[in-house]
Amino acid sequence: MSKSSKCPLTSANGAPVAEDQNSITAGERGPVTFDNWRMFEKLAHFNRERIPERVVHARGSGAYGTFTLTRDLSKYTIAKFLQGKGKKTEVFLRFSTVGGGQDSSDYARDPRGFAVKFYTEEGNWDMVGNNTPVFFLRDGIKFPDFIHSQKKDPATNLPNPARAYEFWANNPASLHQITILMSDRGIPASYRHLHGFSSHTLSFWNKKGERYWVKWHFKTNQGIRNLTNEEAAKMPAFGAQKDLVDAINRGDYPSWTVKVQIMTEEEAKTYRINPFDLTKVWPYADYPLIEIGQLELNRNVDNYFAETEQAAFSPGNLVPGIGASPDKMLQARLLAYPDAHRYRVGVNVNQLPVNSPRCPFHHYQRDGAMAGMPPAFGSDNNQGGGVNFYPNDQVAKGAPAPVAEVAEPPMPILGEAWVKAYDTHDEDNFSQAGDLYRVMSDDQKNQLTQNIAGGLVQATKSVQERMLGYFAEADADYAMRIKKAMAALK
Ligand code: HEM
């Protein structure tokens, strides 16, 4: 007997359901009959509850918040959300680990994703970054190989550090990021206690058509806090998710001070570091941080799947005044993310409330799976009866047309412009890794080199020798300490 409720249980077509717990059977002991449409609907929907998890960054937590501009940036960019001190823009931020599956531990030694969707008045800008200012690679064509080497062993389905180091031994460009990942900063204590970085060089451009190269930094106001391997091993797998949800629920809103580094196009031509090499930072002494705002998270999601799981961030979601850069990795990402979204969520991914622009939007794309959600769900009924082709004769009556004023200034090609595959294997892979090593305390150096030794000792002799060679190029003491730590483990 069902308990009486003011809210009738219905099936998906909205019809009240009389019986939900007992299937219809021929006689008390069965079998079930073919008129069990109610049970069939439940089972069929249940079978389809999962969508593919993200191929990387599968495990994550998200929340909404506010970005407040504290410095007018109209000198550098026409981006409307960066005009006028005090301007506020709603954001959605998703933190993640990279390598593990959806139910893996929040406390892996792994970079943390830091993806922010700014719902600006001229469309959504996605800043899809990490908690590290650099990355393991400088060419996107290597990304699938890299990720294969870091994820589980294809035979045993277990983590296998020998494979990770085998990839790194063949890709010395990773040394700077390895030095960060294996350091005391490798396991953040929570999502609130880490910085975020665009890592890539992006751009600003202003109404005079001048372009600036820009790196974004989000400095945690909670302070950096990390865990040792031993502390991390004792943490509950979903601790970082809980920490974030609990902090926001109790009104302890986490926040970040937002800063940028800005380089002119002219300076980029002669800067000693390739400004578009994702394995390198721009030292603060050369390009100081300029504070521009505050980002606060203040609202948890109502539904994890609808919002956090279906959130779709793309480095290609740009707004007028913010552009990409010639960084090869970034270019690869411009393709990879929307492609992943169409596969993982569907071609109308941007109609979902979490992804939908908060400003009016009009285009000539139509139909496709799940097109036409009602306005209450963030879309507008597949743009109704509006004209669905362009050019057309209806622009004067309000049909959408391109806005010439938001054209990005043309981008010059830097250096020699031969179309070919450029091998960057032997570029400077070590100097910034060495610089970072040398500013570490003795204790930090010990943690770093012991963490590396624990994995490297499991690799082949040839991999060990090549890796030790790279560490020695960064700093002789760096290699020496790893060698010593490995000897103690053998
Ligand atoms: C060419 C190199 C790269 C490729 C091909 C790539 C590809 C991908 C793909 C396919 C996803 C899953 C997207 C989805 O299903 O929604 C993803 C997620 C992500 N990637 Fe990358 N990635 C690359 C490099 C990077 C770099 C350099 C960063 C940071 C600086 C980064 C940060 C992220 C973040 C934060 C997410 C999770 C976004 C979210 O929370 O939904 N990736 N990446």
XYZ file of C-alpha atoms and ligand atoms in Angstrom:
533
model
C 0.000 0.000 0.000
C 1.422 3.360 -0.921
C 1.449 6.204 1.583
C -0.649 9.182 0.486
C 1.371 12.106 -0.936
C 0.463 15.480 -2.381
C 2.862 14.670 -5.214
C 1.679 11.772 -7.372
C 4.383 9.462 -8.693
C 4.228 9.537 -12.483
C 5.982 7.735 -15.292
C 8.099 9.742 -17.738
C 5.004 10.673 -19.761
C 3.516 12.325 -16.682
C 0.775 9.814 -16.024
C 0.136 8.871 -12.359
C 1.434 5.416 -11.485
C -0.627 3.092 -9.300
C 1.991 0.427 -8.625
C 5.746 0.895 -8.542
C 7.179 -1.933 -6.445
C 5.557 -5.110 -7.760
C 5.802 -6.264 -11.363
C 2.789 -7.832 -13.050
C 2.971 -11.629 -13.138
C 0.894 -14.500 -14.400
C -0.017 -15.924 -11.040
C 1.627 -15.250 -7.693
C 4.814 -17.139 -8.570
C 5.298 -15.582 -12.029
C 6.397 -15.417 -14.836
C 6.256 -11.660 -15.545
C 4.057 -10.656 -18.453
C 4.674 -8.387 -21.445
C 2.375 -5.634 -20.173
C 4.966 -4.583 -17.565
C 5.569 -1.296 -19.418
C 6.180 0.439 -16.099
C 9.011 -1.926 -15.152
C 10.416 -1.816 -18.711
C 10.601 1.980 -18.580
C 12.429 1.897 -15.229
C 14.947 -0.707 -16.360
C 15.525 0.851 -19.782
C 16.161 4.305 -18.333
C 18.449 2.857 -15.678
C 20.487 1.072 -18.383
C 21.217 4.458 -19.933
C 22.108 6.450 -16.800
C 25.817 6.679 -17.552
C 27.513 8.883 -20.116
C 31.176 8.296 -21.001
C 33.425 9.731 -18.299
C 35.945 12.358 -19.389
C 38.938 10.559 -20.945
C 41.098 12.649 -18.584
C 40.002 14.676 -15.529
C 37.157 12.194 -14.947
C 36.970 12.788 -11.198
C 35.997 16.292 -10.183
C 33.927 18.698 -8.111
C 32.267 21.921 -9.200
C 30.621 25.003 -7.714
C 29.274 28.375 -8.807
C 30.595 31.744 -7.745
C 31.420 35.302 -8.658
C 34.352 37.010 -10.339
C 34.747 40.642 -9.265
C 36.984 42.873 -11.340
C 39.196 45.089 -9.173
C 41.119 46.779 -11.994
C 39.743 48.142 -15.246
C 41.419 46.428 -18.197
C 39.979 48.477 -21.074
C 43.519 49.534 -21.998
C 44.268 45.924 -22.941
C 40.998 44.305 -23.981
C 37.484 44.935 -25.245
C 36.192 41.987 -23.147
C 33.123 43.500 -21.488
C 33.517 41.593 -18.230
C 36.966 43.196 -17.847
C 35.706 46.793 -18.162
C 34.963 48.895 -15.107
C 36.294 48.242 -11.628
C 33.731 46.406 -9.500
C 32.092 44.542 -12.384
C 30.750 41.124 -11.318
C 30.449 38.009 -13.491
C 28.955 34.647 -12.523
C 31.327 31.673 -12.821
C 31.275 27.876 -12.566
C 34.539 26.250 -11.487
C 35.318 22.533 -11.771
C 38.347 21.076 -10.005
C 39.605 17.636 -10.952
C 42.372 15.098 -10.782
C 43.696 13.993 -14.166
C 44.541 10.319 -14.434
C 42.031 8.460 -12.271
C 38.514 7.303 -13.142
C 35.361 8.930 -11.838
C 35.463 7.127 -8.491
C 39.239 7.351 -7.910
C 40.823 9.077 -4.917
C 40.834 12.856 -4.578
C 44.342 12.552 -3.116
C 46.374 11.193 -6.021
C 49.789 12.671 -6.787
C 48.530 14.286 -9.965
C 47.998 17.792 -11.328
C 44.621 19.283 -10.421
C 42.376 20.684 -13.136
C 41.158 24.241 -12.540
C 38.485 25.006 -15.150
C 36.480 28.222 -14.869
C 33.484 29.156 -17.002
C 32.863 32.921 -16.951
C 29.241 33.606 -17.947
C 29.971 37.013 -19.472
C 27.484 39.341 -21.151
C 29.118 38.519 -24.497
C 29.177 34.738 -24.178
C 31.018 32.204 -22.061
C 34.769 32.389 -21.646
C 36.314 29.137 -20.410
C 39.696 29.281 -18.695
C 40.602 25.579 -18.729
C 43.749 25.436 -16.632
C 45.580 23.394 -14.033
C 47.152 24.034 -10.633
C 50.571 24.101 -12.312
C 51.962 26.923 -14.470
C 53.512 24.514 -17.023
C 52.762 21.137 -18.617
C 54.611 17.934 -19.549
C 54.481 18.552 -23.298
C 54.843 21.302 -25.842
C 53.097 19.563 -28.756
C 49.512 18.238 -28.598
C 50.226 15.349 -30.957
C 51.962 13.637 -28.019
C 48.999 13.939 -25.624
C 47.353 10.507 -26.208
C 50.746 8.738 -25.803
C 51.470 10.670 -22.644
C 48.093 9.882 -21.070
C 48.330 6.186 -22.042
C 51.674 6.008 -20.234
C 50.278 7.570 -17.039
C 47.004 5.656 -16.794
C 46.745 2.030 -15.722
C 48.822 -0.737 -17.291
C 46.745 -2.266 -20.139
C 47.413 -5.828 -18.958
C 47.185 -5.598 -15.182
C 44.865 -2.573 -14.904
C 47.178 -1.369 -12.126
C 49.227 1.830 -11.856
C 52.713 1.196 -13.272
C 55.335 3.918 -12.651
C 57.773 2.119 -14.994
C 55.552 3.061 -17.950
C 55.248 6.696 -16.805
C 59.035 7.023 -16.544
C 59.548 5.220 -19.868
C 57.467 7.942 -21.557
C 59.304 10.683 -19.682
C 62.702 9.227 -20.587
C 61.642 9.613 -24.222
C 60.252 13.092 -23.653
C 62.669 15.290 -21.687
C 60.360 18.319 -22.165
C 58.449 16.907 -19.163
C 61.243 17.578 -16.652
C 59.962 20.933 -15.385
C 56.440 19.599 -14.739
C 57.826 16.376 -13.193
C 59.766 18.596 -10.765
C 56.479 20.224 -9.694
C 54.425 17.018 -9.634
C 56.930 15.068 -7.511
C 57.550 17.986 -5.136
C 55.792 18.663 -1.835
C 53.085 20.429 -3.926
C 52.155 17.210 -5.744
C 49.196 16.296 -3.503
C 47.047 19.341 -2.594
C 45.267 18.990 0.782
C 41.994 20.220 -0.764
C 40.648 22.041 -3.794
C 40.514 25.214 -1.699
C 44.241 25.176 -0.996
C 45.707 25.300 -4.487
C 46.473 27.928 -7.109
C 45.076 27.904 -10.652
C 46.921 28.846 -13.841
C 45.968 29.259 -17.488
C 49.438 27.750 -18.006
C 49.097 28.641 -21.681
C 49.742 32.079 -23.047
C 46.402 33.550 -24.133
C 45.789 37.014 -25.537
C 44.004 40.284 -24.914
C 43.205 42.705 -27.718
C 41.843 46.208 -27.440
C 39.738 48.505 -29.580
C 42.833 49.919 -31.282
C 43.583 46.408 -32.554
C 46.641 46.010 -30.285
C 47.311 42.472 -29.014
C 48.959 41.511 -25.714
C 50.079 38.039 -24.623
C 48.632 37.083 -21.248
C 49.109 34.380 -18.615
C 46.437 34.036 -15.911
C 47.119 33.181 -12.259
C 44.532 32.419 -9.556
C 46.226 32.611 -6.145
C 44.378 30.860 -3.349
C 43.384 33.132 -0.458
C 43.205 30.041 1.791
C 46.972 29.492 1.458
C 48.700 26.512 -0.126
C 48.324 23.264 1.824
C 49.651 19.895 0.751
C 49.784 16.314 1.979
C 52.679 13.908 2.173
C 52.281 10.467 0.561
C 51.657 9.003 4.026
C 48.993 11.587 4.921
C 47.281 11.168 1.536
C 47.099 7.393 1.945
C 45.000 7.853 5.100
C 42.453 10.225 3.499
C 38.935 9.126 2.498
C 38.751 8.858 -1.310
C 36.126 11.615 -1.675
C 37.550 13.998 0.933
C 38.198 16.938 -1.404
C 34.644 16.802 -2.756
C 33.286 16.821 0.811
C 35.638 19.599 1.893
C 34.419 21.879 -0.915
C 30.705 21.146 -0.460
C 30.929 21.544 3.334
C 32.892 24.813 3.171
C 30.347 26.403 0.820
C 27.391 25.062 2.822
C 28.722 26.633 6.034
C 29.314 29.985 4.276
C 33.107 29.683 4.363
C 33.410 30.664 0.713
C 36.784 29.841 -0.850
C 38.324 32.602 -2.943
C 41.268 33.341 -5.199
C 43.084 36.571 -6.063
C 43.219 36.810 -9.839
C 46.389 38.128 -11.475
C 47.793 38.356 -14.983
C 51.188 38.650 -16.610
C 51.132 40.790 -19.744
C 53.680 40.875 -22.589
C 53.457 43.065 -25.690
C 53.656 41.540 -29.165
C 56.889 43.484 -29.717
C 58.510 42.055 -26.570
C 57.470 38.535 -27.568
C 59.590 38.750 -30.702
C 62.846 39.051 -28.784
C 62.083 37.529 -25.352
C 64.767 34.979 -24.456
C 62.090 32.378 -23.654
C 59.650 31.164 -26.324
C 56.471 32.761 -24.876
C 54.331 30.001 -26.412
C 56.240 27.047 -24.944
C 53.933 25.453 -22.360
C 56.868 23.825 -20.545
C 58.163 27.269 -19.493
C 57.087 30.030 -17.118
C 57.718 33.747 -17.580
C 59.773 34.599 -14.480
C 57.996 37.215 -12.316
C 61.168 39.344 -12.407
C 60.588 39.751 -16.162
C 56.777 39.965 -16.102
C 55.383 40.887 -12.670
C 51.911 39.778 -11.608
C 49.211 42.428 -12.030
C 46.238 41.975 -9.690
C 42.909 42.274 -11.500
C 40.197 40.621 -9.436
C 38.740 38.247 -6.886
C 37.050 34.943 -7.604
C 34.778 33.486 -4.920
C 32.833 30.209 -4.895
C 29.540 30.604 -3.035
C 26.938 28.140 -4.362
C 26.955 24.367 -4.553
C 25.329 22.575 -7.447
C 21.768 21.281 -6.993
C 22.505 18.160 -9.006
C 25.985 16.745 -9.504
C 25.263 14.889 -12.736
C 23.287 17.655 -14.463
C 25.764 20.347 -13.604
C 29.251 19.092 -12.699
C 29.293 15.915 -14.788
C 27.732 17.513 -17.856
C 29.740 20.729 -17.572
C 31.716 21.166 -20.769
C 34.712 23.486 -20.766
C 36.603 24.357 -23.924
C 39.692 26.519 -24.499
C 37.879 27.470 -27.736
C 35.069 29.155 -25.786
C 36.504 32.650 -26.181
C 34.821 36.062 -26.070
C 35.661 39.279 -27.962
C 38.848 40.730 -26.466
C 40.334 37.377 -25.391
C 42.068 35.162 -27.937
C 44.206 32.063 -28.241
C 47.936 32.163 -29.034
C 50.266 30.259 -31.362
C 51.025 27.744 -28.541
C 50.879 24.361 -30.340
C 49.373 22.629 -27.326
C 46.601 25.192 -27.066
C 45.826 24.832 -30.761
C 45.404 21.069 -30.308
C 43.090 21.679 -27.385
C 40.895 23.998 -29.446
C 39.938 20.921 -31.445
C 39.977 18.261 -28.717
C 37.481 19.660 -26.202
C 34.384 20.413 -28.317
C 34.998 17.073 -30.030
C 35.022 15.336 -26.625
C 31.827 17.185 -25.639
C 29.937 16.050 -28.735
C 30.916 12.463 -27.950
C 30.459 12.611 -24.183
C 27.326 14.766 -23.853
C 26.022 15.441 -27.360
C 25.951 18.002 -30.111
C 23.589 20.274 -28.153
C 25.798 20.283 -25.053
C 25.614 24.079 -24.926
C 21.849 24.028 -24.414
C 22.232 22.516 -20.946
C 21.777 25.127 -18.214
C 25.337 24.766 -16.832
C 26.843 25.342 -20.279
C 24.343 27.747 -21.759
C 25.356 31.398 -22.120
C 23.605 33.708 -19.651
C 23.334 36.350 -22.389
C 20.948 36.113 -25.345
C 22.413 34.006 -28.170
C 21.306 33.426 -31.733
C 22.862 31.333 -34.481
C 21.859 29.198 -37.419
C 22.677 25.803 -35.892
C 19.580 23.645 -35.522
C 18.298 20.199 -34.580
C 20.459 17.272 -33.454
C 19.873 15.016 -30.463
C 17.944 16.706 -27.634
C 17.494 20.024 -29.448
C 14.704 22.295 -28.322
C 14.653 22.387 -24.557
C 12.120 24.943 -23.336
C 13.405 28.377 -22.216
C 13.120 27.379 -18.563
C 15.972 24.944 -19.226
C 18.287 27.521 -20.742
C 17.406 27.125 -24.390
C 14.722 28.539 -26.637
C 12.816 25.723 -28.281
C 15.354 25.158 -31.069
C 15.061 28.862 -31.970
C 11.414 28.362 -32.876
C 10.346 29.429 -36.349
C 13.251 31.844 -36.864
C 15.098 31.764 -40.171
C 17.621 28.880 -40.164
C 19.981 29.882 -42.972
C 22.402 32.715 -43.634
C 22.805 34.943 -45.603
C 19.120 35.811 -45.712
C 16.906 38.834 -46.360
C 15.663 39.123 -42.804
C 18.556 40.803 -41.017
C 16.743 44.146 -41.039
C 13.860 42.439 -39.218
C 16.162 41.118 -36.490
C 17.729 37.927 -37.871
C 21.287 37.373 -36.530
C 24.267 38.742 -38.484
C 28.022 38.900 -37.793
C 29.382 41.892 -35.847
C 32.437 43.232 -37.685
C 33.582 45.296 -34.658
C 34.514 42.163 -32.688
C 36.977 40.865 -35.310
C 40.262 39.792 -33.695
C 43.274 41.660 -35.100
C 45.229 39.525 -37.608
C 48.020 37.493 -36.042
C 51.495 37.588 -37.585
C 53.423 34.355 -37.995
C 56.624 34.589 -35.957
C 59.988 33.400 -37.247
C 60.569 31.239 -40.317
C 57.286 30.109 -41.766
C 57.867 26.749 -43.426
C 54.943 24.343 -43.187
C 56.455 21.155 -41.728
C 56.670 19.114 -38.522
C 59.204 20.873 -36.253
C 61.013 18.612 -33.779
C 61.354 20.395 -30.412
C 62.843 17.398 -28.555
C 66.194 19.073 -27.953
C 65.044 22.564 -26.976
C 65.996 23.808 -23.519
C 64.236 21.248 -21.315
C 66.219 21.646 -18.136
C 67.096 25.203 -17.108
C 63.733 26.101 -15.517
C 63.536 22.693 -13.802
C 66.980 23.445 -12.346
C 65.942 26.969 -11.307
C 62.941 25.542 -9.476
C 65.066 22.877 -7.785
C 67.562 25.460 -6.553
C 64.902 27.586 -4.789
C 63.619 24.585 -2.817
C 64.566 24.086 0.842
C 66.641 21.087 1.840
C 63.518 19.346 3.105
C 61.650 20.050 -0.145
C 64.594 18.702 -2.161
C 64.534 15.519 -0.098
C 60.786 15.008 -0.540
C 61.074 15.642 -4.289
C 63.986 13.314 -4.892
C 62.559 10.547 -2.696
C 59.220 10.717 -4.536
C 61.019 10.419 -7.860
C 63.252 7.598 -6.625
C 60.202 5.575 -5.495
C 58.884 5.450 -9.058
C 62.116 5.519 -11.051
C 63.529 2.545 -9.180
C 60.766 0.457 -10.821
C 61.830 1.459 -14.363
C 64.356 -0.314 -16.615
C 68.067 0.465 -16.276
C 68.077 2.317 -19.589
C 65.169 4.549 -18.492
C 66.879 5.207 -15.147
C 70.107 6.234 -16.862
C 68.406 8.612 -19.285
C 66.306 10.182 -16.535
C 69.334 10.646 -14.264
C 71.083 12.318 -17.193
C 68.200 14.800 -17.520
C 68.104 15.511 -13.777
C 71.875 16.102 -13.827
C 71.444 18.624 -16.661
C 68.917 20.477 -14.475
C 71.206 20.347 -11.409
C 73.983 17.924 -10.471
C 72.762 17.748 -6.872
C 69.225 16.897 -8.112
C 70.510 13.755 -9.877
C 72.864 12.873 -7.033
C 70.084 12.876 -4.415
C 67.802 10.742 -6.610
C 70.603 8.230 -7.183
C 71.238 8.023 -3.457
C 67.536 7.635 -2.650
C 67.229 4.884 -5.272
C 70.222 3.046 -3.827
C 68.548 3.084 -0.404
C 65.435 1.455 -1.902
C 67.226 -1.374 -3.758
C 47.018 18.905 -26.330
C 46.906 18.663 -25.059
C 45.602 18.304 -24.399
C 44.546 17.589 -24.874
C 44.405 16.943 -26.239
C 43.557 17.540 -23.823
C 42.347 16.887 -23.905
C 41.376 16.871 -22.931
C 40.104 16.217 -23.044
C 39.630 15.425 -24.244
C 39.426 16.452 -21.899
C 38.034 15.956 -21.532
C 37.028 17.012 -21.925
C 35.616 16.608 -21.661
O 35.281 15.440 -21.878
O 34.813 17.482 -21.252
C 40.252 17.273 -21.064
C 39.897 17.761 -19.842
C 40.613 18.719 -19.162
N 41.852 19.227 -19.503
Fe 42.912 18.748 -21.108
N 44.024 18.230 -22.744
C 45.263 18.727 -23.060
C 46.069 19.499 -22.267
C 45.652 20.156 -21.136
C 46.366 21.209 -20.463
C 47.718 21.758 -20.906
C 45.594 21.609 -19.421
C 45.837 22.688 -18.401
C 46.651 23.696 -18.569
C 44.389 20.804 -19.423
C 43.352 20.914 -18.524
C 42.198 20.172 -18.568
C 41.142 20.293 -17.588
C 41.124 21.214 -16.382
C 40.153 19.380 -17.966
C 38.860 19.114 -17.231
C 37.807 20.136 -17.615
C 36.548 19.879 -16.825
O 36.598 20.104 -15.598
O 35.559 19.439 -17.422
N 44.465 19.933 -20.471
N 41.462 17.501 -21.705
